[in-house]
Short mmCIF file of C-alpha atoms and ligand atoms in Angstrom, two decimals:
data_model
loop_
_atom_site.label_atom_id
_atom_site.label_comp_id
_atom_site.label_asym_id
_atom_site.label_seq_id
_atom_site.Cartn_x
_atom_site.Cartn_y
_atom_site.Cartn_z
CA MET S 1 -10.11 0.38 83.14
CA ALA S 2 -9.67 1.03 79.72
CA GLN S 3 -10.76 4.23 79.63
CA THR S 4 -12.78 5.58 75.92
CA ALA S 5 -14.35 8.46 74.39
CA GLN S 6 -17.89 8.45 72.92
CA LEU S 7 -18.35 9.66 69.72
CA THR S 8 -22.38 11.11 68.04
CA ILE S 9 -22.61 10.18 64.73
CA ASP S 10 -25.83 11.36 63.11
CA GLY S 11 -27.34 9.56 66.46
CA ARG S 12 -25.42 6.25 67.45
CA SER S 13 -23.00 6.52 70.12
CA TYR S 14 -19.17 5.36 68.98
CA GLN S 15 -17.09 4.73 72.14
CA LEU S 16 -13.42 5.51 71.01
CA PRO S 17 -10.47 4.26 73.37
CA LEU S 18 -7.57 7.01 74.93
CA LEU S 19 -4.86 5.94 75.21
CA THR S 20 -1.71 7.84 76.96
CA GLY S 21 1.74 8.05 76.47
CA SER S 22 4.68 7.93 79.06
CA GLU S 23 4.63 11.55 78.93
CA GLU S 24 0.55 11.71 79.94
CA GLU S 25 0.17 12.29 76.20
CA ARG S 26 -2.82 11.23 74.80
CA ALA S 27 -4.29 10.31 71.79
CA LEU S 28 -7.85 8.94 70.28
CA ASP S 29 -7.46 5.46 69.06
CA ILE S 30 -9.28 5.97 65.61
CA THR S 31 -8.51 2.32 64.69
CA GLY S 32 -11.71 0.82 64.34
CA LEU S 33 -13.12 4.08 63.37
CA ARG S 34 -14.00 3.48 59.72
CA GLN S 35 -14.64 -0.19 60.50
CA GLN S 36 -17.18 0.88 62.55
CA THR S 37 -18.67 4.12 60.93
CA GLY S 38 -18.12 3.88 57.70
CA LEU S 39 -15.96 7.28 57.85
CA ILE S 40 -12.59 8.40 57.51
CA THR S 41 -10.98 11.14 59.09
CA LEU S 42 -8.65 14.60 57.16
CA ASP S 43 -5.90 15.61 58.69
CA SER S 44 -4.21 17.14 55.71
CA GLY S 45 -0.07 18.11 57.24
CA TYR S 46 -0.54 15.43 59.82
CA GLY S 47 -1.00 17.53 62.31
CA ASN S 48 -2.49 16.01 64.48
CA THR S 49 -2.10 12.24 63.07
CA GLY S 50 -0.43 10.19 65.43
CA SER S 51 0.81 7.46 62.66
CA CYS S 52 3.01 5.15 65.38
CA ARG S 53 3.57 4.83 68.46
CA SER S 54 7.64 5.52 68.99
CA ALA S 55 9.50 5.62 71.87
CA ILE S 56 12.96 6.96 70.49
CA THR S 57 12.79 10.42 70.77
CA PHE S 58 9.94 12.71 72.90
CA ILE S 59 9.01 16.61 72.35
CA ASP S 60 6.66 18.58 74.34
CA GLY S 61 7.01 21.74 71.81
CA GLU S 62 4.92 23.90 74.44
CA LYS S 63 8.08 23.60 76.67
CA GLY S 64 10.76 23.36 74.35
CA ILE S 65 12.00 20.07 75.55
CA LEU S 66 13.41 17.62 73.20
CA ARG S 67 14.51 13.75 74.19
CA TYR S 68 16.67 11.10 72.75
CA ARG S 69 14.74 7.76 74.17
CA GLY S 70 14.47 9.69 77.80
CA TYR S 71 17.88 11.68 77.72
CA PRO S 72 17.64 15.54 77.45
CA ILE S 73 18.86 17.14 74.36
CA GLU S 74 21.29 18.81 76.20
CA GLU S 75 23.08 16.07 78.45
CA LEU S 76 23.76 14.79 75.14
CA ALA S 77 25.13 17.26 73.52
CA ALA S 78 27.60 18.21 76.82
CA HIS S 79 28.38 14.74 77.16
CA SER S 80 28.45 11.94 74.16
CA SER S 81 29.41 12.45 70.71
CA PHE S 82 27.68 11.84 67.76
CA LEU S 83 28.05 8.14 67.43
CA GLU S 84 27.31 7.19 71.34
CA VAL S 85 23.90 8.61 70.63
CA ALA S 86 23.12 7.42 67.57
CA TYR S 87 23.64 4.03 69.11
CA LEU S 88 21.62 4.66 71.81
CA LEU S 89 18.60 5.85 69.30
CA ILE S 90 18.68 2.76 67.08
CA TYR S 91 19.63 0.25 70.20
CA GLY S 92 17.50 1.59 72.47
CA GLU S 93 20.14 2.19 75.61
CA LEU S 94 23.64 4.32 76.48
CA PRO S 95 26.31 1.52 74.75
CA SER S 96 28.68 0.16 77.10
CA GLU S 97 31.75 0.63 76.67
CA GLN S 98 32.56 -2.37 75.36
CA GLN S 99 29.61 -2.25 72.85
CA LEU S 100 30.96 1.67 72.17
CA THR S 101 33.97 0.51 70.65
CA ALA S 102 32.53 -2.09 68.65
CA PHE S 103 30.06 -0.75 67.44
CA LYS S 104 32.46 2.43 66.42
CA ASN S 105 34.67 -1.07 64.77
CA ASN S 106 31.51 -1.83 62.97
CA VAL S 107 30.60 1.43 61.99
CA THR S 108 34.33 2.65 60.57
CA CYS S 109 35.47 -0.51 58.81
CA HIS S 110 32.95 0.35 56.19
CA THR S 111 33.74 4.11 55.29
CA MET S 112 34.88 3.13 51.91
CA ILE S 113 32.84 2.98 48.86
CA HIS S 114 32.94 0.36 46.09
CA GLU S 115 35.05 1.91 43.52
CA ASP S 116 32.12 1.37 40.66
CA LEU S 117 30.03 3.18 42.33
CA LYS S 118 32.44 6.58 41.93
CA HIS S 119 31.54 6.25 38.13
CA ILE S 120 27.76 7.93 39.34
CA TYR S 121 29.61 10.55 40.22
CA GLN S 122 30.27 11.64 36.73
CA ALA S 123 26.83 11.49 35.54
CA PHE S 124 26.20 14.35 36.96
CA PRO S 125 26.64 18.90 36.08
CA PRO S 126 28.98 20.37 38.23
CA ASP S 127 26.59 22.51 39.08
CA ALA S 128 24.28 19.71 41.01
CA HIS S 129 23.06 20.76 43.75
CA PRO S 130 24.90 17.61 46.31
CA MET S 131 21.56 16.55 47.51
CA ALA S 132 21.04 14.65 44.45
CA PRO S 133 24.21 12.37 43.58
CA LEU S 134 23.45 11.85 47.83
CA SER S 135 20.01 10.05 47.17
CA ALA S 136 21.68 8.74 44.29
CA VAL S 137 24.49 7.01 44.96
CA VAL S 138 22.74 6.10 48.97
CA SER S 139 19.82 3.95 46.53
CA ALA S 140 22.46 2.74 44.65
CA LEU S 141 24.32 0.96 47.66
CA SER S 142 21.04 -1.46 47.16
CA THR S 143 22.71 -2.84 43.86
CA PHE S 144 26.59 -3.13 45.80
CA TYR S 145 25.55 -4.83 49.00
CA GLN S 146 22.73 -6.74 47.76
CA ASP S 147 23.24 -9.42 50.69
CA ALA S 148 21.98 -6.67 53.47
CA LEU S 149 18.99 -6.48 52.18
CA ASP S 150 16.05 -8.40 53.80
CA PRO S 151 14.39 -5.93 56.09
CA LEU S 152 13.71 -8.89 58.50
CA ASN S 153 16.35 -10.51 58.46
CA PRO S 154 18.44 -9.00 61.67
CA GLU S 155 21.67 -9.72 60.15
CA HIS S 156 21.23 -8.09 57.30
CA VAL S 157 19.45 -4.62 58.09
CA GLU S 158 22.65 -4.94 61.26
CA LEU S 159 25.30 -5.26 57.95
CA ALA S 160 23.18 -1.93 56.51
CA ILE S 161 23.14 0.02 59.30
CA CYS S 162 26.78 -0.06 59.88
CA ARG S 163 27.30 0.27 56.14
CA LEU S 164 25.05 3.45 55.24
CA LEU S 165 26.86 4.68 58.56
CA GLY S 166 30.85 5.08 56.97
CA LYS S 167 29.32 5.32 53.21
CA LEU S 168 27.09 8.81 53.76
CA PRO S 169 29.87 10.95 55.11
CA THR S 170 32.06 9.49 52.60
CA ILE S 171 29.71 9.97 49.98
CA ALA S 172 28.64 13.49 50.97
CA ALA S 173 32.05 14.38 50.47
CA TYR S 174 32.61 12.86 46.88
CA ALA S 175 29.49 14.97 46.06
CA TYR S 176 31.49 17.99 46.61
CA LYS S 177 35.16 17.14 45.62
CA LYS S 178 33.39 16.94 42.17
CA SER S 179 31.39 20.06 42.33
CA ILE S 180 34.83 21.38 42.88
CA GLY S 181 37.15 19.01 40.49
CA GLN S 182 39.14 17.99 42.70
CA PRO S 183 39.82 13.75 43.42
CA PHE S 184 37.80 12.41 45.94
CA ILE S 185 39.71 12.04 48.74
CA TYR S 186 39.53 7.98 50.34
CA PRO S 187 38.38 8.29 54.57
CA ASP S 188 40.78 7.61 56.85
CA ASP S 189 39.34 5.01 59.33
CA ARG S 190 41.98 6.68 62.59
CA LEU S 191 40.60 9.71 62.81
CA GLU S 192 36.48 10.17 64.19
CA TYR S 193 34.17 10.37 62.47
CA ALA S 194 33.03 13.89 62.00
CA ALA S 195 37.47 14.63 62.24
CA ASN S 196 37.12 11.89 58.90
CA PHE S 197 34.15 14.63 56.98
CA LEU S 198 36.71 16.83 57.51
CA GLN S 199 39.58 15.93 56.04
CA MET S 200 37.22 13.97 53.44
CA MET S 201 36.21 17.38 52.46
CA PHE S 202 39.54 19.49 52.74
CA SER S 203 42.04 17.93 52.20
CA VAL S 204 44.37 17.58 48.84
CA PRO S 205 46.42 14.99 47.94
CA PRO S 206 49.04 17.63 47.51
CA GLU S 207 48.91 19.54 50.64
CA PRO S 208 49.28 17.81 54.28
CA TYR S 209 46.38 18.78 56.26
CA GLN S 210 45.57 18.78 59.75
CA VAL S 211 41.68 18.88 61.36
CA ASP S 212 41.34 21.03 64.35
CA PRO S 213 40.74 19.07 67.06
CA GLU S 214 38.34 21.93 68.09
CA LEU S 215 36.59 22.25 65.14
CA SER S 216 36.10 18.57 64.63
CA HIS S 217 33.51 18.49 68.58
CA THR S 218 31.43 21.20 66.97
CA LEU S 219 30.64 19.34 64.18
CA ASP S 220 30.18 16.27 65.97
CA GLN S 221 27.79 18.51 68.50
CA LEU S 222 26.18 19.65 65.75
CA PHE S 223 25.60 15.59 63.86
CA LEU S 224 24.19 14.80 67.13
CA VAL S 225 21.44 17.99 67.46
CA HIS S 226 19.93 17.16 64.34
CA ALA S 227 19.69 13.53 64.77
CA ASP S 228 16.54 12.65 65.73
CA HIS S 229 13.21 14.44 65.23
CA GLU S 230 10.50 12.09 65.79
CA GLN S 231 7.93 11.93 62.62
CA ASN S 232 8.72 14.91 60.97
CA CYS S 233 8.75 14.89 57.05
CA SER S 234 11.78 12.73 56.35
CA ALA S 235 11.97 10.25 58.96
CA SER S 236 7.68 9.28 58.33
CA THR S 237 9.24 9.39 54.55
CA VAL S 238 11.38 6.79 55.50
CA ARG S 239 8.82 4.75 57.58
CA MET S 240 6.79 5.46 54.97
CA VAL S 241 8.76 3.36 52.15
CA GLY S 242 10.10 0.93 54.48
CA SER S 243 6.29 0.18 55.48
CA SER S 244 6.47 -1.76 51.68
CA ARG S 245 9.14 -3.45 52.94
CA ALA S 246 11.11 -1.75 50.75
CA ASN S 247 15.38 -2.24 52.01
CA LEU S 248 16.55 0.34 54.37
CA PHE S 249 19.40 2.14 51.59
CA ALA S 250 16.20 2.51 49.24
CA SER S 251 14.01 4.05 51.93
CA ILE S 252 17.47 6.20 53.26
CA SER S 253 17.36 7.85 49.94
CA ALA S 254 13.73 8.69 49.93
CA GLY S 255 14.51 10.73 53.74
CA ILE S 256 17.24 12.62 51.28
CA SER S 257 15.23 13.97 49.26
CA ALA S 258 11.75 14.54 51.54
CA LEU S 259 14.94 16.06 53.70
CA TRP S 260 16.12 18.82 50.60
CA GLY S 261 12.63 20.88 50.49
CA PRO S 262 13.26 24.06 51.57
CA LEU S 263 10.61 23.84 54.45
CA HIS S 264 12.43 21.14 56.21
CA GLY S 265 16.70 20.39 56.06
CA GLY S 266 16.82 22.81 52.77
CA ALA S 267 15.77 25.86 54.90
CA ASN S 268 19.55 25.97 56.53
CA GLN S 269 20.70 26.92 53.08
CA GLY S 270 17.57 28.76 52.72
CA VAL S 271 18.33 30.90 56.13
CA LEU S 272 21.94 31.68 54.49
CA GLU S 273 20.95 32.87 51.03
CA MET S 274 18.56 34.96 52.65
CA LEU S 275 20.79 36.52 55.03
CA GLN S 276 22.77 37.56 52.03
CA ARG S 277 19.81 38.94 49.95
CA ILE S 278 19.03 41.26 53.41
CA ALA S 279 22.26 42.56 53.13
CA ASP S 280 22.62 42.71 49.71
CA ASP S 281 19.28 45.29 49.53
CA GLY S 282 21.49 47.89 52.75
CA GLY S 283 20.44 45.31 55.61
CA ASN S 284 17.17 46.36 56.61
CA VAL S 285 16.05 44.22 58.71
CA GLU S 286 12.47 45.57 59.47
CA LYS S 287 12.27 45.08 55.80
CA TYR S 288 11.65 41.56 56.03
CA VAL S 289 9.80 40.68 58.92
CA ALA S 290 7.03 43.36 57.43
CA LEU S 291 7.46 40.92 54.36
CA ALA S 292 7.56 38.23 55.34
CA LYS S 293 4.36 39.01 57.67
CA ASP S 294 2.69 40.12 53.67
CA LYS S 295 0.86 36.80 52.94
CA SER S 296 1.30 37.64 49.29
CA SER S 297 4.55 38.52 48.70
CA GLY S 298 4.95 34.10 48.61
CA PHE S 299 8.28 35.08 51.48
CA ARG S 300 9.28 33.05 55.24
CA LEU S 301 11.55 34.26 57.76
CA MET S 302 13.53 30.98 56.69
CA GLY S 303 14.59 29.62 59.84
CA PHE S 304 11.39 30.44 61.91
CA GLY S 305 8.82 28.36 62.72
CA HIS S 306 8.29 24.72 63.52
CA ARG S 307 4.79 22.31 63.17
CA VAL S 308 6.15 21.05 67.01
CA TYR S 309 7.55 24.26 69.00
CA LYS S 310 4.91 26.32 70.11
CA ASN S 311 8.58 27.71 71.76
CA PHE S 312 12.39 28.58 71.63
CA ASP S 313 14.09 25.23 69.82
CA PRO S 314 16.24 23.44 72.40
CA ARG S 315 18.71 23.29 69.37
CA ALA S 316 17.59 26.47 68.49
CA ARG S 317 18.96 27.94 72.15
CA MET S 318 22.32 25.70 71.61
CA LEU S 319 23.62 26.52 68.19
CA LYS S 320 23.17 30.30 69.09
CA GLN S 321 25.58 29.96 71.80
CA GLU S 322 27.76 27.37 69.26
CA CYS S 323 27.63 29.71 66.65
CA ASP S 324 29.27 32.69 69.21
CA ILE S 325 32.18 30.78 70.43
CA VAL S 326 32.77 29.40 66.51
CA LEU S 327 33.38 32.18 65.08
CA GLY S 328 35.25 33.81 67.92
CA LYS S 329 37.66 31.00 67.79
CA LEU S 330 38.37 31.71 63.97
CA GLY S 331 38.21 35.48 64.35
CA ILE S 332 35.86 35.85 61.08
CA GLU S 333 33.50 38.53 62.42
CA ASP S 334 30.39 37.39 60.01
CA PRO S 335 28.42 40.63 59.15
CA LEU S 336 25.22 37.38 58.56
CA LEU S 337 25.15 36.67 61.71
CA ASP S 338 25.13 40.55 62.81
CA ILE S 339 21.88 40.55 60.15
CA ALA S 340 20.43 37.02 61.92
CA ARG S 341 20.83 38.27 65.16
CA ARG S 342 19.03 41.17 64.45
CA LEU S 343 16.88 39.36 62.41
CA GLU S 344 15.92 36.96 65.29
CA GLU S 345 15.36 40.32 67.92
CA THR S 346 13.17 42.31 65.42
CA ALA S 347 10.94 39.31 65.28
CA LEU S 348 10.12 38.33 67.90
CA HIS S 349 9.45 41.85 69.64
CA ASP S 350 6.74 41.71 66.77
CA GLU S 351 2.99 40.55 66.97
CA TYR S 352 2.07 38.89 63.74
CA PHE S 353 5.30 36.62 65.38
CA ILE S 354 4.05 36.62 68.85
CA GLU S 355 0.87 35.09 68.09
CA ARG S 356 1.27 32.39 65.57
CA LYS S 357 4.01 31.03 68.70
CA LEU S 358 6.64 31.87 65.93
CA TYR S 359 10.43 30.91 67.13
CA PRO S 360 14.56 30.78 66.01
CA ASN S 361 14.12 26.75 64.50
CA VAL S 362 16.92 24.42 64.45
CA ASP S 363 18.26 26.09 61.16
CA PHE S 364 18.13 29.41 61.42
CA TYR S 365 22.48 29.69 63.55
CA SER S 366 23.92 25.90 61.48
CA GLY S 367 24.21 28.28 58.45
CA THR S 368 26.29 30.68 60.34
CA ILE S 369 28.23 28.22 61.71
CA TYR S 370 28.25 25.85 58.73
CA ARG S 371 29.89 29.00 56.87
CA ALA S 372 32.77 29.56 58.92
CA MET S 373 33.61 26.25 58.60
CA GLY S 374 33.97 27.04 55.45
CA PHE S 375 30.88 24.88 53.99
CA PRO S 376 29.55 25.59 50.62
CA LEU S 377 25.98 26.55 50.99
CA ASN S 378 24.35 23.62 49.37
CA MET S 379 25.95 20.99 51.56
CA PHE S 380 24.84 22.67 54.49
CA PRO S 381 21.64 20.05 54.19
CA VAL S 382 23.56 17.53 53.20
CA LEU S 383 25.19 17.69 56.64
CA PHE S 384 22.15 18.14 57.55
CA ALA S 385 20.80 14.25 56.19
CA ILE S 386 24.96 12.50 57.74
CA GLY S 387 23.26 14.27 60.95
CA ARG S 388 19.10 12.94 61.23
CA LEU S 389 20.56 9.52 59.59
CA PRO S 390 20.32 7.40 62.52
CA GLY S 391 17.28 9.40 63.19
CA TRP S 392 15.99 7.55 59.95
CA ILE S 393 18.20 4.30 61.11
CA ALA S 394 15.64 4.24 64.69
CA GLN S 395 12.99 5.48 63.34
CA TRP S 396 13.25 2.67 59.87
CA LYS S 397 14.13 -0.55 62.52
CA GLU S 398 11.54 0.85 65.36
CA MET S 399 9.14 -0.09 62.35
CA ILE S 400 9.69 -3.06 60.98
CA GLU S 401 10.46 -4.50 64.42
CA HIS S 402 6.82 -4.15 64.93
CA HIS S 403 5.58 -5.42 61.62
CA GLU S 404 4.22 -1.71 61.09
CA ARG S 405 1.38 -2.28 58.48
CA ILE S 406 1.80 -0.43 54.68
CA ALA S 407 1.99 2.71 55.54
CA ARG S 408 -1.85 3.53 53.51
CA PRO S 409 -3.77 6.95 53.71
CA ARG S 410 -7.13 6.86 53.04
CA GLN S 411 -8.84 9.96 50.82
CA LEU S 412 -11.81 12.25 51.05
CA TYR S 413 -13.29 12.40 47.01
CA VAL S 414 -13.88 16.03 45.60
CA GLY S 415 -13.55 15.05 42.48
CA PRO S 416 -16.00 14.76 39.62
CA GLN S 417 -19.11 12.08 39.37
CA GLN S 418 -19.05 9.43 37.15
CA ARG S 419 -18.42 10.69 33.37
CA HIS S 420 -18.21 8.37 29.80
CA TYR S 421 -15.57 9.11 27.33
CA LEU S 422 -16.38 10.97 24.85
CA PRO S 423 -14.29 10.34 21.32
CA LEU S 424 -12.10 13.40 20.46
CA ASP S 425 -14.90 14.27 17.27
CA GLN S 426 -17.16 14.89 20.34
CA ARG S 427 -15.06 16.72 22.21
CA GLY S 428 -15.35 20.30 21.09
CA SER S 429 -13.01 23.32 21.72
N1 CMC O 501 7.48 33.27 58.15
C1 CMC O 501 6.60 34.13 58.21
N2 CMC O 501 5.24 33.71 58.40
C2 CMC O 501 5.45 32.18 59.09
C3 CMC O 501 6.29 31.32 58.93
C4 CMC O 501 7.39 31.77 58.83
N3 CMC O 501 8.66 31.48 58.99
N4 CMC O 501 5.87 30.15 59.17
C5 CMC O 501 4.76 29.89 60.24
N5 CMC O 501 4.47 31.57 59.09
C6 CMC O 501 2.82 31.39 59.71
C7 CMC O 501 1.80 31.52 58.71
O1 CMC O 501 1.84 32.15 57.66
C8 CMC O 501 0.34 30.88 58.97
O2 CMC O 501 0.12 31.77 59.24
P1 CMC O 501 -1.04 31.99 59.14
O3 CMC O 501 -2.06 31.19 60.67
O4 CMC O 501 -2.10 33.69 59.37
O5 CMC O 501 -2.10 31.16 58.16
C9 CMC O 501 1.50 30.53 60.37
O6 CMC O 501 2.26 30.92 60.30
C10 CMC O 501 1.15 28.88 61.02
O7 CMC O 501 1.94 28.28 59.78
P2 CMC O 501 2.07 26.89 58.90
O8 CMC O 501 2.17 26.85 57.59
O9 CMC O 501 0.65 26.48 59.05
O10 CMC O 501 3.18 26.21 60.09
P3 CMC O 501 3.20 24.67 59.62
O11 CMC O 501 3.58 24.37 60.73
O12 CMC O 501 2.55 24.08 58.24
O13 CMC O 501 5.10 25.30 59.48
C11 CMC O 501 7.16 24.76 59.21
C12 CMC O 501 5.92 24.64 60.28
C13 CMC O 501 8.27 24.82 59.48
C14 CMC O 501 7.27 24.72 57.82
C15 CMC O 501 7.15 27.18 58.66
O14 CMC O 501 7.22 27.54 60.14
C16 CMC O 501 7.81 27.60 58.18
O15 CMC O 501 7.76 27.44 55.90
N6 CMC O 501 9.06 27.82 58.87
C17 CMC O 501 10.12 28.00 58.05
C18 CMC O 501 10.91 27.25 56.66
C19 CMC O 501 11.65 26.54 58.05
O16 CMC O 501 12.96 27.07 58.84
N7 CMC O 501 11.96 25.56 57.64
C20 CMC O 501 13.02 24.31 59.03
C21 CMC O 501 11.80 23.74 59.65
S1 CMC O 501 12.90 22.81 61.35
C22 CMC O 501 14.11 21.87 61.01
C23 CMC O 501 13.61 20.75 59.70
O17 CMC O 501 12.31 20.25 60.13
O18 CMC O 501 14.09 20.86 58.65
#
């Protein structure tokens, strides 16, 4: 028998269905609430609002669990690759060998961008943050590839998916090359996904460039651990924009803009800026922990805290280890890593952080690895975007396939009641 919860308002009782997810998570279905009661719910920041039913990613924030389509992130990072995980997220199952080869070929044959698209980069100042051209060029794909815009046509969607996955690293690397005045480097389709991106970023025409296989493997893993995180700000943005039946390119472009913010994907850049600030100020970690606790300072420990994780973010745990490996391999002793470790240690033993269950998140260590690999600070959120793309696509595709209604929240109006227009000469000073 279906379970219900009873809600009593002004002495009248209403039954609301109780739903249970596949991991025994429970939800109160309020779909009929307004129709039955005339009331809406108020949930600023959506902390208690399930916006959809989704079969893509499971997170247990209390236990620090993250699974893509049921597979633990740790197992995928140890055995899989970014493109295989992209397939898993988008299509729901791990591919057969044949399916994986076909998928890789389909993505790889779309790595070039239209030559005319390159002109867009010229319109940006050299010091433009690369998230702006990234979002703009992805949006512009919709004008160059008009044969793949119908969200309800599965062939169009397939084409748009492969084009986006193929082109995003190229679009990202061109944004970097433009910012440093170097020529754009064409993709080399003989290389694996992350390796190809590295050569577009760091090679120059007059010199031979050899991709370091260990570094490209690390980058592939970094992309993989970022690949999805259920209904976060950017994924919800992608779903929301797509719910109006906007095309996939437009929806992903909006997701990139949402990711850019310092409380979301921009936090990895924020962490390194914070660590540098602490280093420049003499390395006094305690001072900055105190500052983060002082609400009037407006300062937060970047890379700390999470809406869902009230325990270690499993991605942070993995990246902390990876950080030691990469820096060890490159023979880099980064003083900022030492500050990061001391900051983590101090915060984890501080009552303020313990009480609020604030732990390092995925952004805390990723930036140190990116820096060691030679990426400039403002490319960090771009790397996050490349990694997150399969998740955004999977979320958008699921939303379309579920025929979700247009997303349209309500509000509690707290503005002035009706009043009447006064001509300018009657308004006082
Ligand atoms: N430093 C100091 N205090 C913090 C921090 C922090 N990093 N994060 C949360 N708090 C405090 C906050 O002031 C509040 O205290 P109180 O209860 O006394 O008012 C309490 O902890 C709860 O914080 P909240 O802002 O209500 O939590 P939220 O779920 O709305 O925000 C967050 C989550 C990730 C935006 C926030 O923890 C934060 O701003 N962290 C720093 C930015 C960051 O690292 N973002 C990356 C998130 S993970 C990757 C991603 O999503 O892109």
